[in-house]
CSV table of C-alpha atoms in Angstrom, one decimal:
chain,number,residue,atom,x,y,z
A,1003,UNK,CA,-23.8,-63.4,-165.3
A,1004,UNK,CA,-23.3,-65.9,-167.7
A,1005,UNK,CA,-20.8,-65.5,-170.5
A,1006,UNK,CA,-22.0,-65.7,-174.2
A,1007,UNK,CA,-20.2,-69.1,-174.6
A,1008,UNK,CA,-22.4,-70.7,-171.8
A,1009,UNK,CA,-25.5,-69.8,-174.3
A,1010,UNK,CA,-23.8,-71.6,-177.3
A,1011,UNK,CA,-23.8,-75.1,-175.3
A,1012,UNK,CA,-25.6,-77.4,-177.3
A,1013,UNK,CA,-27.9,-78.3,-174.3
A,1014,UNK,CA,-28.6,-74.7,-173.8
A,1015,UNK,CA,-29.1,-74.3,-177.4
A,1016,UNK,CA,-31.6,-77.1,-177.9
A,1017,UNK,CA,-33.5,-76.0,-174.5
A,1018,UNK,CA,-33.8,-72.4,-175.5
A,1019,UNK,CA,-35.4,-73.3,-179.1
A,1020,UNK,CA,-37.5,-75.9,-177.7
A,1021,UNK,CA,-38.7,-73.1,-174.9
A,1022,UNK,CA,-39.5,-70.6,-178.0
A,1023,UNK,CA,-41.1,-73.4,-180.1
A,1024,UNK,CA,-43.5,-74.6,-177.3
A,1025,UNK,CA,-44.3,-71.3,-176.2
A,1026,UNK,CA,-45.2,-70.4,-179.6
A,1027,UNK,CA,-47.5,-73.3,-180.4
A,1028,UNK,CA,-49.3,-73.4,-177.3
A,1029,UNK,CA,-49.9,-69.9,-176.8
A,1030,UNK,CA,-50.9,-69.3,-180.5
A,1031,UNK,CA,-53.1,-72.1,-180.3
A,1032,UNK,CA,-54.7,-71.2,-177.2
A,1033,UNK,CA,-55.8,-67.7,-179.0
A,1034,UNK,CA,-57.3,-69.6,-181.8
A,1035,UNK,CA,-58.8,-72.0,-179.1
A,1036,UNK,CA,-60.2,-69.2,-176.9
A,1037,UNK,CA,-62.3,-67.9,-180.3
A,1038,UNK,CA,-63.3,-71.3,-181.5
A,1039,UNK,CA,-65.0,-72.1,-178.0
A,1040,UNK,CA,-67.0,-69.2,-178.3
A,1041,UNK,CA,-67.8,-68.5,-182.0
A,1042,UNK,CA,-67.6,-72.1,-183.0
A,1043,UNK,CA,-68.3,-74.4,-180.2
A,1044,UNK,CA,-71.0,-71.5,-178.7
A,1045,UNK,CA,-70.1,-72.1,-175.0
A,1046,UNK,CA,-71.6,-70.1,-172.6
A,1047,UNK,CA,-69.6,-68.1,-170.0
A,1048,UNK,CA,-70.5,-70.8,-167.2
A,1049,UNK,CA,-69.3,-73.4,-169.4
A,1050,UNK,CA,-66.1,-71.4,-170.2
A,1051,UNK,CA,-65.3,-70.9,-166.4
A,1052,UNK,CA,-66.4,-74.4,-165.6
A,1053,UNK,CA,-63.6,-75.9,-168.2
A,1054,UNK,CA,-61.2,-73.6,-166.4
A,1055,UNK,CA,-61.9,-74.9,-162.9
A,1056,UNK,CA,-62.1,-78.7,-163.7
A,1057,UNK,CA,-58.9,-78.3,-165.6
A,1058,UNK,CA,-57.3,-76.7,-162.7
A,1059,UNK,CA,-58.7,-79.3,-160.2
A,1060,UNK,CA,-57.2,-82.0,-162.5
A,1061,UNK,CA,-53.9,-80.4,-163.0
A,1062,UNK,CA,-53.7,-79.8,-159.5
A,1063,UNK,CA,-54.0,-83.4,-158.2
A,1064,UNK,CA,-51.9,-84.4,-161.0
A,1065,UNK,CA,-48.9,-82.3,-160.3
A,1066,UNK,CA,-47.3,-84.4,-157.4
A,1067,UNK,CA,-47.3,-88.0,-159.2
A,1068,UNK,CA,-46.1,-86.2,-162.3
A,1069,UNK,CA,-43.2,-84.2,-160.7
A,1070,UNK,CA,-42.0,-87.6,-158.7
A,1071,UNK,CA,-42.3,-89.6,-161.9
A,1072,UNK,CA,-39.7,-87.2,-163.4
A,1073,UNK,CA,-37.6,-87.3,-160.3
A,1074,UNK,CA,-37.7,-91.3,-160.0
A,1075,UNK,CA,-37.9,-92.7,-163.8
A,1076,UNK,CA,-36.9,-90.1,-166.3
A,1077,UNK,CA,-37.2,-86.1,-166.8
A,1078,UNK,CA,-36.7,-86.5,-170.7
A,1079,UNK,CA,-39.4,-89.3,-170.9
A,1080,UNK,CA,-41.5,-86.8,-168.8
A,1081,UNK,CA,-41.2,-84.1,-171.0
A,1082,UNK,CA,-41.9,-86.4,-174.1
A,1083,UNK,CA,-45.3,-87.9,-172.4
A,1084,UNK,CA,-46.1,-84.3,-171.9
A,1085,UNK,CA,-45.6,-83.0,-175.3
A,1086,UNK,CA,-47.7,-86.3,-176.7
A,1087,UNK,CA,-50.6,-85.6,-174.5
A,1088,UNK,CA,-50.4,-81.6,-175.3
A,1089,UNK,CA,-50.3,-82.2,-179.0
A,1090,UNK,CA,-53.2,-85.1,-178.7
A,1091,UNK,CA,-55.4,-82.6,-176.8
A,1092,UNK,CA,-54.9,-79.7,-179.1
A,1093,UNK,CA,-55.5,-81.6,-182.2
A,1094,UNK,CA,-58.5,-83.3,-180.5
A,1095,UNK,CA,-59.9,-79.6,-179.7
A,1096,UNK,CA,-60.1,-78.7,-183.3
A,1097,UNK,CA,-62.2,-82.0,-184.2
A,1098,UNK,CA,-65.1,-81.5,-181.6
A,1099,UNK,CA,-67.8,-78.8,-180.6
A,1100,UNK,CA,-69.8,-80.4,-178.0
A,1101,UNK,CA,-69.3,-79.1,-174.7
A,1102,UNK,CA,-68.6,-82.9,-173.1
A,1103,UNK,CA,-65.8,-83.6,-175.6
A,1104,UNK,CA,-64.3,-80.2,-175.3
A,1105,UNK,CA,-64.3,-80.6,-171.5
A,1106,UNK,CA,-62.4,-83.8,-171.8
A,1107,UNK,CA,-59.9,-82.4,-174.4
A,1108,UNK,CA,-59.0,-79.7,-172.0
A,1109,UNK,CA,-58.6,-81.5,-169.0
A,1110,UNK,CA,-56.0,-83.8,-170.9
A,1111,UNK,CA,-54.3,-80.5,-172.0
A,1112,UNK,CA,-54.3,-79.2,-168.3
A,1113,UNK,CA,-52.9,-82.6,-167.5
A,1114,UNK,CA,-50.1,-82.5,-170.0
A,1115,UNK,CA,-48.5,-79.6,-168.2
A,1116,UNK,CA,-48.1,-81.3,-165.1
A,1117,UNK,CA,-45.5,-83.6,-166.9
A,1118,UNK,CA,-43.3,-80.7,-167.9
A,1119,UNK,CA,-43.9,-78.4,-165.1
A,1120,UNK,CA,-40.2,-78.7,-162.8
A,1121,UNK,CA,-39.0,-81.5,-165.1
A,1122,UNK,CA,-38.0,-79.0,-168.0
A,1123,UNK,CA,-36.0,-77.1,-165.2
A,1124,UNK,CA,-34.7,-80.1,-163.4
A,1125,UNK,CA,-33.5,-81.6,-166.7
A,1126,UNK,CA,-31.5,-78.5,-168.1
A,1127,UNK,CA,-30.3,-77.7,-164.5
A,1128,UNK,CA,-28.9,-81.4,-163.7
A,1129,UNK,CA,-27.8,-81.8,-167.3
A,1130,UNK,CA,-25.7,-78.8,-167.8
A,1131,UNK,CA,-24.5,-79.0,-164.6
A,1132,UNK,CA,-23.3,-75.5,-164.4
A,1133,UNK,CA,-24.7,-73.5,-161.0
A,1134,UNK,CA,-22.7,-70.6,-161.6
A,1135,UNK,CA,-24.9,-69.7,-165.0
A,1136,UNK,CA,-28.1,-71.7,-164.3
A,1137,UNK,CA,-29.7,-68.6,-163.4
A,1138,UNK,CA,-29.0,-66.3,-166.6
A,1139,UNK,CA,-30.2,-69.8,-168.7
A,1140,UNK,CA,-33.3,-69.9,-167.0
A,1141,UNK,CA,-33.8,-65.7,-167.3
A,1142,UNK,CA,-32.9,-66.4,-171.1
A,1143,UNK,CA,-35.3,-69.2,-171.5
A,1144,UNK,CA,-38.3,-66.9,-169.8
A,1145,UNK,CA,-37.5,-64.4,-172.4
A,1146,UNK,CA,-37.6,-66.9,-175.3
A,1147,UNK,CA,-40.9,-68.0,-173.7
A,1148,UNK,CA,-42.0,-64.6,-174.2
A,1149,UNK,CA,-40.9,-64.0,-177.6
A,1150,UNK,CA,-42.0,-67.3,-178.7
A,1151,UNK,CA,-45.7,-66.5,-177.3
A,1152,UNK,CA,-45.9,-63.3,-179.3
A,1153,UNK,CA,-44.5,-65.1,-182.4
A,1154,UNK,CA,-47.3,-67.8,-181.9
A,1155,UNK,CA,-50.1,-65.1,-181.3
A,1156,UNK,CA,-49.2,-63.4,-184.9
A,1157,UNK,CA,-48.4,-66.7,-186.8
A,1158,UNK,CA,-51.4,-68.9,-185.8
A,1159,UNK,CA,-53.7,-65.9,-185.4
A,1160,UNK,CA,-53.1,-64.9,-188.9
A,1161,UNK,CA,-53.3,-68.5,-190.1
A,1162,UNK,CA,-56.8,-68.8,-188.5
A,1163,UNK,CA,-57.9,-65.6,-190.1
A,1164,UNK,CA,-56.7,-66.7,-193.7
A,1165,UNK,CA,-57.9,-70.3,-193.6
A,1166,UNK,CA,-59.9,-71.9,-190.5
A,1167,UNK,CA,-59.8,-71.9,-186.9
A,1168,UNK,CA,-60.2,-75.6,-186.5
A,1169,UNK,CA,-57.7,-76.2,-189.3
A,1170,UNK,CA,-55.2,-74.0,-187.3
A,1171,UNK,CA,-55.9,-75.6,-184.0
A,1172,UNK,CA,-55.3,-79.1,-185.7
A,1173,UNK,CA,-52.0,-77.8,-187.1
A,1174,UNK,CA,-50.5,-76.3,-184.3
A,1175,UNK,CA,-51.4,-79.7,-182.2
A,1176,UNK,CA,-49.6,-81.7,-185.3
A,1177,UNK,CA,-46.6,-79.6,-184.6
A,1178,UNK,CA,-46.6,-80.1,-181.0
A,1179,UNK,CA,-46.6,-84.0,-181.6
A,1180,UNK,CA,-43.4,-83.3,-183.7
A,1181,UNK,CA,-41.8,-81.2,-180.9
A,1182,UNK,CA,-41.6,-84.4,-178.8
A,1183,UNK,CA,-39.6,-86.0,-181.7
A,1184,UNK,CA,-37.2,-83.1,-181.2
A,1185,UNK,CA,-37.1,-83.8,-177.6
A,1186,UNK,CA,-36.1,-87.6,-178.4
A,1187,UNK,CA,-33.5,-86.6,-180.7
A,1188,UNK,CA,-32.0,-83.4,-178.9
A,1189,UNK,CA,-32.1,-84.0,-175.4
A,1190,UNK,CA,-29.6,-86.0,-173.8
A,1191,UNK,CA,-30.0,-87.5,-170.4
A,1192,UNK,CA,-26.7,-88.8,-169.1
A,1193,UNK,CA,-26.4,-87.3,-165.5
A,1194,UNK,CA,-29.8,-88.4,-164.2
A,1195,UNK,CA,-29.9,-91.2,-162.3
A,1196,UNK,CA,-33.2,-93.4,-161.9
A,1197,UNK,CA,-34.3,-95.1,-159.1
A,1198,UNK,CA,-32.9,-98.3,-158.7
A,1199,UNK,CA,-35.5,-99.8,-155.9
A,1200,UNK,CA,-39.4,-100.4,-156.3
A,1201,UNK,CA,-40.7,-97.4,-157.9
A,1202,UNK,CA,-43.6,-96.9,-155.3
A,1203,UNK,CA,-41.2,-97.0,-152.4
A,1204,UNK,CA,-38.8,-94.5,-154.3
A,1205,UNK,CA,-41.7,-92.1,-155.2
A,1206,UNK,CA,-43.0,-92.0,-151.4
A,1207,UNK,CA,-39.3,-91.3,-150.4
A,1208,UNK,CA,-38.9,-88.4,-153.0
A,1209,UNK,CA,-42.5,-87.1,-152.0
A,1210,UNK,CA,-41.6,-87.1,-148.3
A,1211,UNK,CA,-38.2,-85.5,-148.6
A,1212,UNK,CA,-39.9,-82.8,-150.8
A,1213,UNK,CA,-42.4,-82.3,-148.3
A,1214,UNK,CA,-39.8,-82.2,-145.5
A,1215,UNK,CA,-37.6,-79.6,-147.3
A,1216,UNK,CA,-40.6,-77.1,-147.6
A,1217,UNK,CA,-41.3,-77.8,-144.0
A,1218,UNK,CA,-37.9,-76.6,-142.7
A,1219,UNK,CA,-37.6,-73.6,-145.2
A,1220,UNK,CA,-39.3,-70.5,-144.3
A,1221,UNK,CA,-38.1,-69.0,-147.9
A,1222,UNK,CA,-39.9,-71.9,-149.6
A,1223,UNK,CA,-43.0,-71.4,-147.8
A,1224,UNK,CA,-43.1,-67.8,-148.2
A,1225,UNK,CA,-42.6,-68.2,-152.1
A,1226,UNK,CA,-45.6,-70.6,-152.3
A,1227,UNK,CA,-48.0,-68.4,-150.6
A,1228,UNK,CA,-46.8,-65.4,-152.6
A,1229,UNK,CA,-47.3,-67.6,-155.7
A,1230,UNK,CA,-50.9,-68.6,-154.8
A,1231,UNK,CA,-51.8,-65.0,-154.0
A,1232,UNK,CA,-50.6,-63.4,-157.2
A,1233,UNK,CA,-51.8,-66.1,-159.4
A,1234,UNK,CA,-55.2,-65.7,-158.0
A,1235,UNK,CA,-54.9,-61.9,-158.8
A,1236,UNK,CA,-53.3,-62.7,-162.4
A,1237,UNK,CA,-56.3,-65.3,-162.8
A,1238,UNK,CA,-58.7,-62.8,-162.1
A,1239,UNK,CA,-57.4,-60.2,-163.7
A,1240,UNK,CA,-56.9,-62.0,-166.8
A,1241,UNK,CA,-60.5,-63.2,-167.1
A,1242,UNK,CA,-62.0,-59.9,-166.2
A,1243,UNK,CA,-59.6,-57.6,-168.1
A,1244,UNK,CA,-61.2,-58.3,-171.7
A,1245,UNK,CA,-64.6,-57.4,-170.5
A,1246,UNK,CA,-63.4,-54.1,-168.6
A,1247,UNK,CA,-61.7,-53.0,-172.3
A,1248,UNK,CA,-64.6,-53.9,-174.0
A,1249,UNK,CA,-67.0,-52.0,-171.4
A,1250,UNK,CA,-64.3,-49.0,-172.0
A,1251,UNK,CA,-64.7,-49.0,-175.7
A,1252,UNK,CA,-62.2,-51.1,-177.0
A,1253,UNK,CA,-61.9,-51.8,-180.0
A,1254,UNK,CA,-61.8,-48.4,-181.5
A,1255,UNK,CA,-63.0,-49.5,-184.9
A,1256,UNK,CA,-61.5,-52.7,-186.5
A,1257,UNK,CA,-62.1,-56.4,-185.4
A,1258,UNK,CA,-61.6,-57.1,-181.6
A,1259,UNK,CA,-59.6,-59.9,-182.3
A,1260,UNK,CA,-56.9,-57.8,-184.0
A,1261,UNK,CA,-56.8,-55.3,-181.1
A,1262,UNK,CA,-56.5,-58.3,-178.5
A,1263,UNK,CA,-53.8,-60.0,-180.3
A,1264,UNK,CA,-52.0,-56.8,-180.5
A,1265,UNK,CA,-52.3,-56.0,-176.8
A,1266,UNK,CA,-51.2,-59.5,-176.2
A,1267,UNK,CA,-48.0,-59.4,-178.5
A,1268,UNK,CA,-47.2,-56.0,-176.7
A,1269,UNK,CA,-47.4,-57.1,-173.3
A,1270,UNK,CA,-45.1,-60.2,-174.1
A,1271,UNK,CA,-42.2,-58.3,-176.1
A,1272,UNK,CA,-42.7,-55.8,-172.9
A,1273,UNK,CA,-42.1,-58.9,-170.5
A,1274,UNK,CA,-38.9,-59.8,-172.5
A,1275,UNK,CA,-37.5,-56.2,-172.1
A,1276,UNK,CA,-38.3,-56.4,-168.4
A,1277,UNK,CA,-36.7,-59.5,-167.8
A,1278,UNK,CA,-33.7,-58.3,-169.6
A,1279,UNK,CA,-33.3,-54.9,-167.8
A,1280,UNK,CA,-34.0,-56.6,-164.3
A,1281,UNK,CA,-31.1,-59.3,-165.4
A,1282,UNK,CA,-28.9,-59.6,-162.1
A,1283,UNK,CA,-31.8,-58.8,-159.7
A,1284,UNK,CA,-33.7,-61.9,-160.4
A,1285,UNK,CA,-31.8,-64.2,-158.0
A,1286,UNK,CA,-29.7,-64.0,-154.8
A,1287,UNK,CA,-30.4,-60.9,-152.0
A,1288,UNK,CA,-32.2,-58.7,-154.6
A,1289,UNK,CA,-34.7,-61.6,-155.7
A,1290,UNK,CA,-37.1,-60.8,-152.8
A,1291,UNK,CA,-36.9,-57.0,-153.2
A,1292,UNK,CA,-37.5,-57.5,-157.1
A,1293,UNK,CA,-40.4,-59.7,-156.6
A,1294,UNK,CA,-42.4,-57.2,-153.9
A,1295,UNK,CA,-41.7,-54.2,-156.6
A,1296,UNK,CA,-42.9,-56.8,-159.5
A,1297,UNK,CA,-46.2,-57.3,-157.2
A,1298,UNK,CA,-46.9,-53.4,-156.4
A,1299,UNK,CA,-46.3,-52.7,-160.0
A,1300,UNK,CA,-49.2,-55.2,-160.6
A,1301,UNK,CA,-51.2,-53.5,-157.9
A,1302,UNK,CA,-51.0,-50.3,-159.6
A,1303,UNK,CA,-51.5,-51.3,-163.1
A,1304,UNK,CA,-54.8,-53.7,-161.9
A,1305,UNK,CA,-56.1,-50.5,-160.0
A,1306,UNK,CA,-55.6,-48.3,-162.9
A,1307,UNK,CA,-57.6,-50.8,-165.2
A,1308,UNK,CA,-60.4,-50.9,-162.7
A,1309,UNK,CA,-60.7,-47.4,-162.9
A,1310,UNK,CA,-59.5,-46.4,-166.3
A,1311,UNK,CA,-61.5,-43.5,-167.8
A,1312,UNK,CA,-61.0,-44.7,-171.2
A,1313,UNK,CA,-60.0,-47.7,-173.4
A,1314,UNK,CA,-56.3,-46.4,-173.9
A,1315,UNK,CA,-55.5,-45.8,-170.5
A,1316,UNK,CA,-57.2,-49.3,-170.0
A,1317,UNK,CA,-55.0,-51.1,-172.4
A,1318,UNK,CA,-51.8,-49.5,-170.7
A,1319,UNK,CA,-52.6,-50.6,-167.6
A,1320,UNK,CA,-53.3,-54.2,-168.8
A,1321,UNK,CA,-49.7,-54.0,-170.8
A,1322,UNK,CA,-48.2,-53.2,-167.5
A,1323,UNK,CA,-49.5,-56.0,-165.8
A,1324,UNK,CA,-49.1,-58.8,-168.4
A,1325,UNK,CA,-45.4,-57.4,-169.4
A,1326,UNK,CA,-43.9,-56.4,-166.0
A,1327,UNK,CA,-45.7,-57.7,-163.0
A,1328,UNK,CA,-46.6,-61.2,-164.2
A,1329,UNK,CA,-43.6,-62.4,-166.1
A,1330,UNK,CA,-41.2,-61.0,-163.5
A,1331,UNK,CA,-42.9,-62.7,-160.5
A,1332,UNK,CA,-43.0,-66.1,-162.5
A,1333,UNK,CA,-39.2,-66.0,-163.3
A,1334,UNK,CA,-38.1,-65.0,-160.2
A,1335,UNK,CA,-40.3,-67.7,-158.2
A,1336,UNK,CA,-38.6,-70.5,-160.8
A,1337,UNK,CA,-35.2,-69.1,-160.0
A,1338,UNK,CA,-36.0,-69.0,-156.2
A,1339,UNK,CA,-37.3,-72.8,-155.8
A,1340,UNK,CA,-34.4,-73.9,-158.4
A,1341,UNK,CA,-31.9,-72.5,-155.8
A,1342,UNK,CA,-33.4,-74.0,-152.9
A,1343,UNK,CA,-33.9,-77.6,-153.8
A,1344,UNK,CA,-31.5,-80.5,-154.4
A,1345,UNK,CA,-30.9,-82.7,-157.8
A,1346,UNK,CA,-33.1,-85.6,-156.5
A,1347,UNK,CA,-36.1,-83.9,-155.4
A,1348,UNK,CA,-36.1,-80.8,-158.2
A,1349,UNK,CA,-38.8,-81.8,-160.2
A,1350,UNK,CA,-41.0,-82.5,-157.3
A,1351,UNK,CA,-40.3,-79.2,-155.5
A,1352,UNK,CA,-41.1,-77.4,-158.6
A,1353,UNK,CA,-44.3,-79.3,-159.0
A,1354,UNK,CA,-45.3,-78.1,-155.3
A,1355,UNK,CA,-45.0,-74.6,-156.9
A,1356,UNK,CA,-47.2,-75.4,-159.7
A,1357,UNK,CA,-49.8,-76.8,-157.2
A,1358,UNK,CA,-49.6,-73.4,-155.4
A,1359,UNK,CA,-50.1,-71.6,-158.8
A,1360,UNK,CA,-53.5,-73.8,-159.0
A,1361,UNK,CA,-54.5,-73.3,-155.6
A,1362,UNK,CA,-54.2,-69.7,-156.1
A,1363,UNK,CA,-56.1,-69.8,-159.5
A,1364,UNK,CA,-59.0,-72.0,-158.2
A,1365,UNK,CA,-59.5,-70.1,-154.7
A,1366,UNK,CA,-58.6,-66.3,-155.3
A,1367,UNK,CA,-59.3,-66.2,-159.1
A,1368,UNK,CA,-62.7,-68.0,-159.2
A,1369,UNK,CA,-63.8,-66.2,-156.0
A,1370,UNK,CA,-63.0,-62.5,-157.4
A,1371,UNK,CA,-64.6,-63.5,-161.0
A,1372,UNK,CA,-67.7,-64.5,-158.9
A,1373,UNK,CA,-67.6,-61.3,-156.9
A,1374,UNK,CA,-67.9,-59.6,-160.2
A,1375,UNK,CA,-71.5,-60.2,-160.8
A,1376,UNK,CA,-72.1,-59.0,-157.3
A,1377,UNK,CA,-70.4,-55.5,-156.6
A,1378,UNK,CA,-69.3,-54.9,-160.4
A,1379,UNK,CA,-66.4,-55.3,-162.5
A,1380,UNK,CA,-64.2,-52.3,-161.4
A,1381,UNK,CA,-64.3,-53.4,-157.7
A,1382,UNK,CA,-63.9,-57.0,-158.7
A,1383,UNK,CA,-60.5,-56.0,-160.4
A,1384,UNK,CA,-59.7,-53.6,-157.4
A,1385,UNK,CA,-59.8,-57.0,-155.2
A,1386,UNK,CA,-57.3,-58.5,-157.7
A,1387,UNK,CA,-55.1,-55.3,-157.2
A,1388,UNK,CA,-55.5,-56.0,-153.4
A,1389,UNK,CA,-54.2,-59.5,-153.7
A,1390,UNK,CA,-51.2,-58.0,-155.8
A,1391,UNK,CA,-50.5,-55.5,-152.9
A,1392,UNK,CA,-50.8,-58.1,-150.2
A,1393,UNK,CA,-48.2,-60.1,-152.2
A,1394,UNK,CA,-45.7,-57.3,-152.2
A,1395,UNK,CA,-46.2,-56.9,-148.6
A,1396,UNK,CA,-45.6,-60.4,-147.8
A,1397,UNK,CA,-42.3,-60.3,-149.9
A,1398,UNK,CA,-41.3,-57.4,-148.3
A,1399,UNK,CA,-41.5,-58.0,-144.6
A,1400,UNK,CA,-38.2,-59.7,-143.3
A,1401,UNK,CA,-38.1,-62.4,-141.1
A,1402,UNK,CA,-36.5,-61.9,-137.8
A,1403,UNK,CA,-33.2,-63.0,-137.5
A,1404,UNK,CA,-32.6,-66.0,-134.9
A,1405,UNK,CA,-31.3,-64.9,-131.4
A,1406,UNK,CA,-27.3,-65.4,-131.3
């Protein structure tokens, strides 16, 4: 594990603060936006689902060019571009209420993430240049992300409650634009070497090298498949859980926004604790078993949510899934990928991982959500639990050793 002095490195401090702030802003923004889309814009369930699907499709195709940009031009520039697009989309959301315009802002918001997914991890890994501590730094960043999310839910939720939802949305977007200035000022880029030859030729080379790395690595293919499965399960569970809890009787008095904000905050804080407790088992020989165990916990929690007898039991089940299964599998997959790639294609390889996430959400998530209308909500959630269980089995099956 890293010493405490490792976390006092200026680059690590800047990275952890940026991670915390970005998470607080985008999670708090999304809490308010999810209510704004329903209560202020009056979108129908089909329109809400369509926004998510279209957003994922655009992000899916944007990941690879964005990752290649980060590996050939600049990781820092990619992060700044991400924050500018993100802040612009966030502000735009609070200024419009028509479905076409909201669809456009959400597509831009989804595309903005493609420029940072992988670029942030590639930047801190290569600029810090400390392979002995990077796993601990990424685990610390995952905890900062969850803690920031909990803070964002509370602060921006309270701001929207005290003022107006559209005002809170615009203010969050404006703060995200200021975060781009923070990156310009605090993030250095001294170890990155931009491509010297033609950008198009260099980009194709980076992409091909990334594909070649995945093709010859069974470990990478395994984690990509696991990521697709578990994101299908998580996306479906996330879409269906609020409806299931309402059907079970939540909220038990009071405003539903307060209840769901509280449950979300508790889940995030449990995630911080879970990552801290697992600690040394996030990488190396323990990573596979830790991932399989977390997926199995997700299967059990989702099954409990599916057949919960009351709202309290269902709420506990949701916290188990959102606080243990989802954050642990995500941080392990990030560390897993980071340890099995090289500096020159690091952002591109992480973009492949993000594509696996989007594919899982588009296929598994949307399919299970659609099935809910045919077989009912509990059985649809049971299908989500089955995806978690399949992921656990995938990670526990050991590849036979090659003959000597």
